[in-house]
């Protein structure tokens, strides 16, 4: 039963991710006075791509063709770790939050290799930039996560969320810092404005798009889906760690339905905020990104120090 | 019994070294065989034919090389057996050898810690001996005699094994010097280039300075005890000051060998110039022997550890880890890059050891055991994947005669098997889940996150920052090895030599790395195997083992408790396979969407050339800009201009020179200091015989005065 629930949760994760992307696009269009496509458009795009014949560059080796499957699987594995509608599912014990960061690193490793595989300048450029940004984002992210895991004395996300729920609504400065740090990292890692712009193919500013320029058909579908999944994952992380109220703690049908409703509302709200910030902000220069990420790191560090000094002082 | 296995390993490696000397003795062997057959069995024609055919001019070197490496491989296998034996039996075996000076017998002790490092050395030596015969075929016998290489390889391995067996300071230093000096000759093997001679000299110099520090460290201990056996040294009662002095000396001595920043400079010089299988041994194994020395000295001989030492190790480890990987990233020479990455990994191991010390001194032996386990596990993993990568680099050098990664590219199609092995190595060293490097780094993180039990506020904030630095190191490591694999194996070939490269034909050269790659993956999935072995080391040395939460079963790794953290690589593997297979099957079921090959998109300009690809310096350019202060960067762009007013550019020359800060900051001042001191001393050397007679006279008078 528990395992069945875990599988259902993963399927929910995978199937809701394009919807979130559609909703985000819809919000942005509304804010920018454009006519919005249907909410289901990302599904249609994915379906269309899977029916197309993939064209692969002559230069490409097996790394290029196998990478989309690896990227997708690694992202799905990361999703198994994160509690979506219920805590204490059996899959959450198989890996903790550090392993989740490891899965992202796994996906990124192959994405960057695929970028280098075709032997064009764009691919190399994308890989180089992606690795740069991610290697600065990872410590900032772990800093935020460490704050949480030292406070809850666990790196298991499910247990940590239960801990936050048990504590009730307390205003903790460390969590506020960690929240902001995690939001900044999430924006950088999912390639949103102001770090990267997912809708542009302007060669000077591309990061993520530069690496996947040569992909088409089902390969592109998998990569797109994986990045939508990653966006949702970060959204769920932020929503469920810092505002876990509503998540199911028992496996009763009522609690689960309530949990699903809660997470859908939280994600919808987060997407509105993201659309708002994407509309208001401009993309920044590449070499401003390190400053942005070191700010995120600093916030994480402040969170940690404030936990040690203010909350756990002896 | 187990000890006999260990002795066999040492003797076999000596024997392999001595056998290599036969290479230059073919004529005397023929003469001996003639003499032998005339005297004894002149009638046995078959035997005679066999012996003489094996002494044939062409077959003899090949056979002898194989024999030498077979002996070396046997030595490795015996070392593995001995190590496993003592780890499983969990006993301490002692012995005394009446070698050396008559009143100073060599004391031998074989316990779990030695056994674990025996295991590390054994695996590496076995893999190298499979790889070796094919690799040394590339050397020309007249210019690079195999006798030298084989002799010192055997002695080098024997020296390392003997260090692990030593139970008194004398024997330890003899073995240590055997290891250092033998490896000096191996570094100097291709001595026709002046750069190689210089690197070898630097290595010897630093090895000897380090050895001096170690001797002084033993001396401090010995002055508080009666004797030089480790048993006597353990009894020494030291004040905090003297214990700290001994610790600093040991740290300097063993740290120099291990390659900790800032005494790491010999590593990137010496490793690239040694033959690849030797650099694999030096980087994968010799650094671990230095680590063994440090562990033996700090955790065993200095019975009580202080938390301040732990902080020192933690800080040095952090600096080494970050510095190592940042310097590695800038290298274009593959073996230099790998050498710097060894600095990084040794840094990670030192961090874990430092954490273990801090927890130990603060009265948390269980967490200390966790940190200790993480350190030893990472040492084991590093010996596997670094060996694998160095052997891979050797294959690449053998096939393309090139070590500059900017000159390679596209080799994945030319060398499919090598590329898979190398990919496994890159993924392990980048600490990706499912591979072994990840498990040990995960354990280091888990140790660091237990910081909440400490009372000291400084430590409580310092350790998480160090953990974040470790996260940065891991991420930079991934970037660095994406660069390595991407530039070497992917894209288009950047030079003629890599365009014409083909897969290595020697089976052994692939088998050696293949064993290591398989172990990397196996241990990544079933880390419990090694962890249970290390637990017996921790149990013997710290009296405490890691509390693996057995409620979850052997599939899980739960270092503190299942509530706090757990990781189950087999489950993750199964889930990954399910996800991968479903997506693979679902998307490829329609035959109409079979993959089509087409030209790469070239923006419509026509003709992509290999020169348009990103190079190593292009790939690392953002890092160079962000962490600009870390290196001494000398970047020059010169344009060849022509035409009226010099307005048109014919060619652009780009030069990049990245240097280590430690040279001008630390070593050159020391070198200048030594020079000026020597000049001061030179003043009393007038070259005048009367002055020297005067010195002798004064010395004599002083001596007489002292004696009287």
PDB file of N, CA, C and O in Angstrom, chain A residues 153-156, chain B residues 442 446 450 547-550 552 557-566:
ATOM      1  N   UNK A 153      18.046  18.057  12.797  1.00  0.00           N
ATOM      2  CA  UNK A 153      19.026  16.978  12.958  1.00  0.00           C
ATOM      3  C   UNK A 153      18.698  15.760  12.108  1.00  0.00           C
ATOM      4  O   UNK A 153      18.673  14.638  12.575  1.00  0.00           O
ATOM      5  N   UNK A 154      18.459  16.010  10.842  1.00  0.00           N
ATOM      6  CA  UNK A 154      18.288  14.921   9.883  1.00  0.00           C
ATOM      7  C   UNK A 154      18.521  15.477   8.484  1.00  0.00           C
ATOM      8  O   UNK A 154      18.333  16.669   8.246  1.00  0.00           O
ATOM      9  N   UNK A 155      18.944  14.619   7.569  1.00  0.00           N
ATOM     10  CA  UNK A 155      18.984  15.050   6.169  1.00  0.00           C
ATOM     11  C   UNK A 155      17.869  14.385   5.379  1.00  0.00           C
ATOM     12  O   UNK A 155      17.782  14.570   4.174  1.00  0.00           O
ATOM     13  N   UNK A 156      17.064  13.625   6.068  1.00  0.00           N
ATOM     14  CA  UNK A 156      15.939  12.989   5.408  1.00  0.00           C
ATOM     15  C   UNK A 156      14.801  14.009   5.298  1.00  0.00           C
ATOM     16  O   UNK A 156      14.323  14.533   6.292  1.00  0.00           O
TER      17      UNK A 156
ATOM     18  N   UNK B 442      29.384  11.437   0.801  1.00  0.00           N
ATOM     19  CA  UNK B 442      28.128  11.491   1.546  1.00  0.00           C
ATOM     20  C   UNK B 442      28.400  11.244   3.028  1.00  0.00           C
ATOM     21  O   UNK B 442      27.850  11.922   3.898  1.00  0.00           O
ATOM     22  N   UNK B 446      27.680  13.601   6.201  1.00  0.00           N
ATOM     23  CA  UNK B 446      26.922  13.154   7.368  1.00  0.00           C
ATOM     24  C   UNK B 446      27.698  13.413   8.653  1.00  0.00           C
ATOM     25  O   UNK B 446      27.129  13.816   9.657  1.00  0.00           O
ATOM     26  N   UNK B 450      26.737  16.269  11.979  1.00  0.00           N
ATOM     27  CA  UNK B 450      26.499  15.894  13.375  1.00  0.00           C
ATOM     28  C   UNK B 450      27.046  16.948  14.336  1.00  0.00           C
ATOM     29  O   UNK B 450      27.175  16.708  15.530  1.00  0.00           O
ATOM     30  N   UNK B 547      27.864   2.924  14.018  1.00  0.00           N
ATOM     31  CA  UNK B 547      26.597   2.265  14.337  1.00  0.00           C
ATOM     32  C   UNK B 547      25.690   2.184  13.123  1.00  0.00           C
ATOM     33  O   UNK B 547      24.775   2.976  12.986  1.00  0.00           O
ATOM     34  N   UNK B 548      25.945   1.258  12.225  1.00  0.00           N
ATOM     35  CA  UNK B 548      25.051   1.139  11.079  1.00  0.00           C
ATOM     36  C   UNK B 548      23.727   0.568  11.555  1.00  0.00           C
ATOM     37  O   UNK B 548      23.679  -0.478  12.167  1.00  0.00           O
ATOM     38  N   UNK B 549      22.697   1.306  11.272  1.00  0.00           N
ATOM     39  CA  UNK B 549      21.383   0.928  11.773  1.00  0.00           C
ATOM     40  C   UNK B 549      20.920  -0.325  11.057  1.00  0.00           C
ATOM     41  O   UNK B 549      20.521  -0.295   9.909  1.00  0.00           O
ATOM     42  N   UNK B 550      20.973  -1.449  11.770  1.00  0.00           N
ATOM     43  CA  UNK B 550      20.696  -2.710  11.089  1.00  0.00           C
ATOM     44  C   UNK B 550      19.202  -2.952  10.915  1.00  0.00           C
ATOM     45  O   UNK B 550      18.802  -3.887  10.254  1.00  0.00           O
ATOM     46  N   UNK B 552      17.255  -1.464   9.133  1.00  0.00           N
ATOM     47  CA  UNK B 552      16.880  -1.274   7.736  1.00  0.00           C
ATOM     48  C   UNK B 552      17.453  -2.360   6.841  1.00  0.00           C
ATOM     49  O   UNK B 552      17.147  -2.412   5.667  1.00  0.00           O
ATOM     50  N   UNK B 557      22.270   2.150   3.970  1.00  0.00           N
ATOM     51  CA  UNK B 557      23.395   2.719   4.673  1.00  0.00           C
ATOM     52  C   UNK B 557      22.801   3.794   5.561  1.00  0.00           C
ATOM     53  O   UNK B 557      22.225   4.759   5.066  1.00  0.00           O
ATOM     54  N   UNK B 558      22.864   3.589   6.870  1.00  0.00           N
ATOM     55  CA  UNK B 558      22.286   4.586   7.769  1.00  0.00           C
ATOM     56  C   UNK B 558      23.296   4.855   8.863  1.00  0.00           C
ATOM     57  O   UNK B 558      23.305   4.173   9.883  1.00  0.00           O
ATOM     58  N   UNK B 559      24.216   5.805   8.630  1.00  0.00           N
ATOM     59  CA  UNK B 559      25.372   5.909   9.505  1.00  0.00           C
ATOM     60  C   UNK B 559      25.047   6.256  10.946  1.00  0.00           C
ATOM     61  O   UNK B 559      25.719   5.758  11.835  1.00  0.00           O
ATOM     62  N   UNK B 560      24.087   7.071  11.211  1.00  0.00           N
ATOM     63  CA  UNK B 560      23.824   7.423  12.602  1.00  0.00           C
ATOM     64  C   UNK B 560      22.556   6.730  13.077  1.00  0.00           C
ATOM     65  O   UNK B 560      22.568   5.924  13.985  1.00  0.00           O
ATOM     66  N   UNK B 561      21.475   7.063  12.423  1.00  0.00           N
ATOM     67  CA  UNK B 561      20.256   6.323  12.671  1.00  0.00           C
ATOM     68  C   UNK B 561      19.394   6.492  11.439  1.00  0.00           C
ATOM     69  O   UNK B 561      19.589   7.421  10.662  1.00  0.00           O
ATOM     70  N   UNK B 562      18.450   5.595  11.250  1.00  0.00           N
ATOM     71  CA  UNK B 562      17.632   5.640  10.039  1.00  0.00           C
ATOM     72  C   UNK B 562      16.813   6.920   9.985  1.00  0.00           C
ATOM     73  O   UNK B 562      16.495   7.434   8.930  1.00  0.00           O
ATOM     74  N   UNK B 563      16.493   7.463  11.173  1.00  0.00           N
ATOM     75  CA  UNK B 563      15.738   8.701  11.233  1.00  0.00           C
ATOM     76  C   UNK B 563      16.518   9.848  10.607  1.00  0.00           C
ATOM     77  O   UNK B 563      15.976  10.721   9.974  1.00  0.00           O
ATOM     78  N   UNK B 564      17.842   9.829  10.829  1.00  0.00           N
ATOM     79  CA  UNK B 564      18.640  11.001  10.459  1.00  0.00           C
ATOM     80  C   UNK B 564      19.034  11.003   8.993  1.00  0.00           C
ATOM     81  O   UNK B 564      18.993  12.025   8.337  1.00  0.00           O
ATOM     82  N   UNK B 565      19.465   9.863   8.509  1.00  0.00           N
ATOM     83  CA  UNK B 565      19.868   9.835   7.114  1.00  0.00           C
ATOM     84  C   UNK B 565      19.985   8.397   6.678  1.00  0.00           C
ATOM     85  O   UNK B 565      20.426   7.547   7.436  1.00  0.00           O
ATOM     86  N   UNK B 566      19.593   8.133   5.462  1.00  0.00           N
ATOM     87  CA  UNK B 566      19.792   6.791   4.941  1.00  0.00           C
ATOM     88  C   UNK B 566      19.961   6.891   3.434  1.00  0.00           C
ATOM     89  O   UNK B 566      19.475   7.820   2.800  1.00  0.00           O
TER      90      UNK B 566
END
